[in-house]
Tab-separated table of C-alpha atoms in Angstrom:
chain	number	residue	atom	x	y	z
A	109	MET	CA	65.901	116.457	121.249
A	110	LEU	CA	67.581	119.379	122.974
A	111	HIS	CA	64.375	121.265	123.768
A	112	ARG	CA	62.805	118.191	125.372
A	113	LEU	CA	65.978	117.469	127.342
A	114	VAL	CA	66.143	121.026	128.677
A	115	ARG	CA	62.464	120.942	129.675
A	116	HIS	CA	62.951	117.718	131.633
A	117	PHE	CA	66.195	118.943	133.198
A	118	TRP	CA	64.708	122.233	134.336
A	119	LEU	CA	61.720	120.550	136.013
A	120	ALA	CA	63.940	117.937	137.693
A	121	ALA	CA	66.482	120.495	138.889
A	122	ASN	CA	63.793	122.709	140.391
A	123	GLN	CA	62.612	119.759	142.488
A	124	ARG	CA	66.132	119.115	143.816
A	125	PRO	CA	67.650	122.038	145.716
A	126	LEU	CA	71.209	120.734	145.489
A	127	ILE	CA	71.094	120.341	141.706
A	128	ARG	CA	69.548	123.787	141.396
A	129	ALA	CA	72.270	125.218	143.641
A	130	VAL	CA	75.009	123.639	141.509
A	131	PHE	CA	73.493	125.081	138.351
A	132	VAL	CA	73.135	128.660	139.633
A	133	GLN	CA	76.340	128.509	141.690
A	134	ASP	CA	74.520	129.063	145.002
A	135	PHE	CA	77.632	128.873	147.177
A	136	GLU	CA	75.695	129.344	150.402
A	137	THR	CA	73.678	126.181	149.765
A	138	LEU	CA	76.604	124.247	148.315
A	139	GLY	CA	78.936	124.865	151.241
A	140	ARG	CA	81.928	122.530	151.077
A	141	LEU	CA	80.896	121.183	147.676
A	142	THR	CA	82.083	124.442	146.091
A	143	MET	CA	85.627	123.128	146.426
A	144	ALA	CA	84.767	119.802	144.785
A	145	GLY	CA	84.791	121.100	141.184
A	146	ASP	CA	87.200	118.660	139.547
A	147	GLN	CA	88.241	120.311	136.278
A	148	THR	CA	88.723	116.938	134.568
A	149	LEU	CA	85.138	115.965	135.363
A	150	LEU	CA	83.878	119.348	134.188
A	151	ALA	CA	85.796	118.924	130.944
A	152	GLN	CA	84.311	115.428	130.438
A	153	GLN	CA	80.820	116.832	130.929
A	154	TYR	CA	81.336	119.648	128.415
A	155	GLU	CA	83.056	117.358	125.872
A	156	ALA	CA	80.109	114.948	126.031
A	157	PHE	CA	77.692	117.841	125.522
A	158	GLU	CA	79.724	118.960	122.487
A	159	ALA	CA	79.437	115.444	121.045
A	160	TYR	CA	75.663	115.560	121.649
A	161	VAL	CA	75.294	118.902	119.875
A	162	ASP	CA	77.516	117.816	116.987
A	163	LEU	CA	75.425	114.663	116.500
A	164	LEU	CA	72.201	116.711	116.477
A	165	LYS	CA	73.691	119.141	113.953
A	166	LYS	CA	74.965	116.363	111.643
A	167	SER	CA	71.507	114.784	111.786
A	168	GLY	CA	69.746	118.016	110.794
A	169	LEU	CA	68.095	118.345	114.205
A	170	LEU	CA	69.811	121.586	115.205
A	171	ARG	CA	70.962	124.742	113.455
A	172	ALA	CA	74.248	124.161	111.655
A	173	ASP	CA	75.549	127.733	111.908
A	174	LEU	CA	76.400	127.561	115.629
A	175	THR	CA	79.351	125.743	117.145
A	176	ALA	CA	78.805	123.292	119.986
A	177	ARG	CA	80.490	125.750	122.349
A	178	GLU	CA	78.148	128.525	121.261
A	179	VAL	CA	75.183	126.231	121.832
A	180	MET	CA	76.558	125.358	125.300
A	181	TYR	CA	76.927	129.044	126.125
A	182	ILE	CA	73.352	129.833	125.043
A	183	TYR	CA	72.098	126.699	126.846
A	184	ARG	CA	73.784	127.590	130.125
A	185	ALA	CA	72.929	131.309	129.982
A	186	THR	CA	69.263	130.679	129.152
A	187	ILE	CA	68.665	128.028	131.807
A	188	THR	CA	70.492	130.128	134.404
A	189	GLY	CA	68.252	133.047	133.487
A	190	PHE	CA	65.145	130.932	134.047
A	191	PHE	CA	66.445	129.857	137.461
A	192	LEU	CA	67.418	133.370	138.515
A	193	ALA	CA	64.138	134.895	137.325
A	194	GLU	CA	62.376	132.969	140.073
A	195	ASN	CA	64.160	135.138	142.639
A	196	LEU	CA	63.693	138.369	140.715
A	197	ILE	CA	60.033	138.217	139.657
A	198	PRO	CA	57.297	138.213	142.308
A	199	GLY	CA	55.550	134.851	142.507
A	200	GLN	CA	52.132	136.154	141.485
A	201	PHE	CA	53.616	137.249	138.141
A	202	GLN	CA	55.180	133.876	137.338
A	203	PRO	CA	53.605	130.961	135.494
A	204	ASP	CA	53.560	127.560	137.206
A	205	ALA	CA	56.546	125.210	136.935
A	206	GLU	CA	55.107	123.131	134.070
A	207	ARG	CA	54.396	126.256	132.010
A	208	LYS	CA	57.900	127.609	132.716
A	209	ALA	CA	59.320	124.321	131.453
A	210	ASP	CA	57.175	124.573	128.318
A	211	LEU	CA	58.347	128.151	127.739
A	212	LEU	CA	61.970	127.121	128.179
A	213	ALA	CA	61.541	124.229	125.726
A	214	ALA	CA	59.849	126.512	123.185
A	215	THR	CA	62.682	129.040	123.543
A	216	PHE	CA	65.220	126.344	122.723
A	217	GLN	CA	63.183	124.904	119.889
A	218	ARG	CA	62.870	128.290	118.178
A	219	THR	CA	66.401	129.491	118.947
A	220	PHE	CA	68.079	126.366	117.646
A	221	GLY	CA	65.747	125.718	114.697
A	222	ILE	CA	64.649	122.309	115.905
A	223	PRO	CA	62.184	120.728	113.468
A	224	ASP	CA	58.692	120.021	114.740
A	225	PRO	CA	58.078	117.178	114.540
A	226	PRO	CA	61.564	115.762	114.087
A	227	PRO	CA	61.946	113.016	111.471
A	228	ARG	CA	61.291	109.708	113.275
A	229	ALA	CA	63.767	107.787	111.128
A	230	VAL	CA	66.558	110.188	112.093
A	231	LEU	CA	65.665	109.974	115.799
A	232	LYS	CA	65.623	106.194	115.657
A	233	ALA	CA	68.998	106.105	113.921
A	234	ILE	CA	70.782	108.321	116.453
A	235	ALA	CA	68.955	107.205	119.632
A	236	PRO	CA	71.590	104.662	120.786
A	237	GLU	CA	74.386	107.223	120.456
A	238	ILE	CA	72.307	109.893	122.226
A	239	VAL	CA	71.698	107.488	125.131
A	240	ARG	CA	75.447	106.781	125.372
A	241	ILE	CA	76.285	110.493	125.391
A	242	ILE	CA	73.606	111.378	127.965
A	243	GLN	CA	74.879	108.572	130.215
A	244	LYS	CA	78.395	109.990	129.921
A	245	ILE	CA	77.137	113.463	130.900
A	246	ALA	CA	75.169	112.008	133.825
A	247	GLU	CA	78.195	110.055	135.058
A	248	ALA	CA	80.384	113.160	134.950
A	249	LYS	CA	77.748	115.207	136.816
A	250	LYS	CA	77.324	112.483	139.435
A	251	ALA	CA	81.071	112.221	139.944
A	252	LEU	CA	81.316	116.000	140.191
A	253	VAL	CA	78.558	116.294	142.808
A	254	TYR	CA	79.507	113.229	144.850
A	255	GLY	CA	83.262	113.524	144.451
A	256	GLU	CA	83.681	110.141	142.746
A	257	LYS	CA	86.722	109.790	140.489
A	258	ARG	CA	86.116	107.951	137.213
């Protein structure tokens, strides 16, 4: 489910400065890696995400009125906003990391009309394809960060 994926991703990225830097385009932290953005690998990553969104939509697990590219735009803009807010809002006015992740997940669930709970039979039916797509996204991200050609 998209909202669960985004929650997990946000928590994991916040624990890894390099991943966080890639996501918010922190060129000072990235240094020489800023030149490593292979457009083919970026395209593979976005194409896999489109396949993921399309599968969720066809399965009734995501709003049908948005294109995969629109979902990607909202996804990227929202997560980036959560990352950047950490630098803009004084610490004493921020919830802890787990609560931020919950808020991010809830934002996605409501924005994209994700059913709660999702139908188990549908999840079971699409799980193998979701795993394949997520692995493809992970491979493209790994190749992008570490400069490995696939």
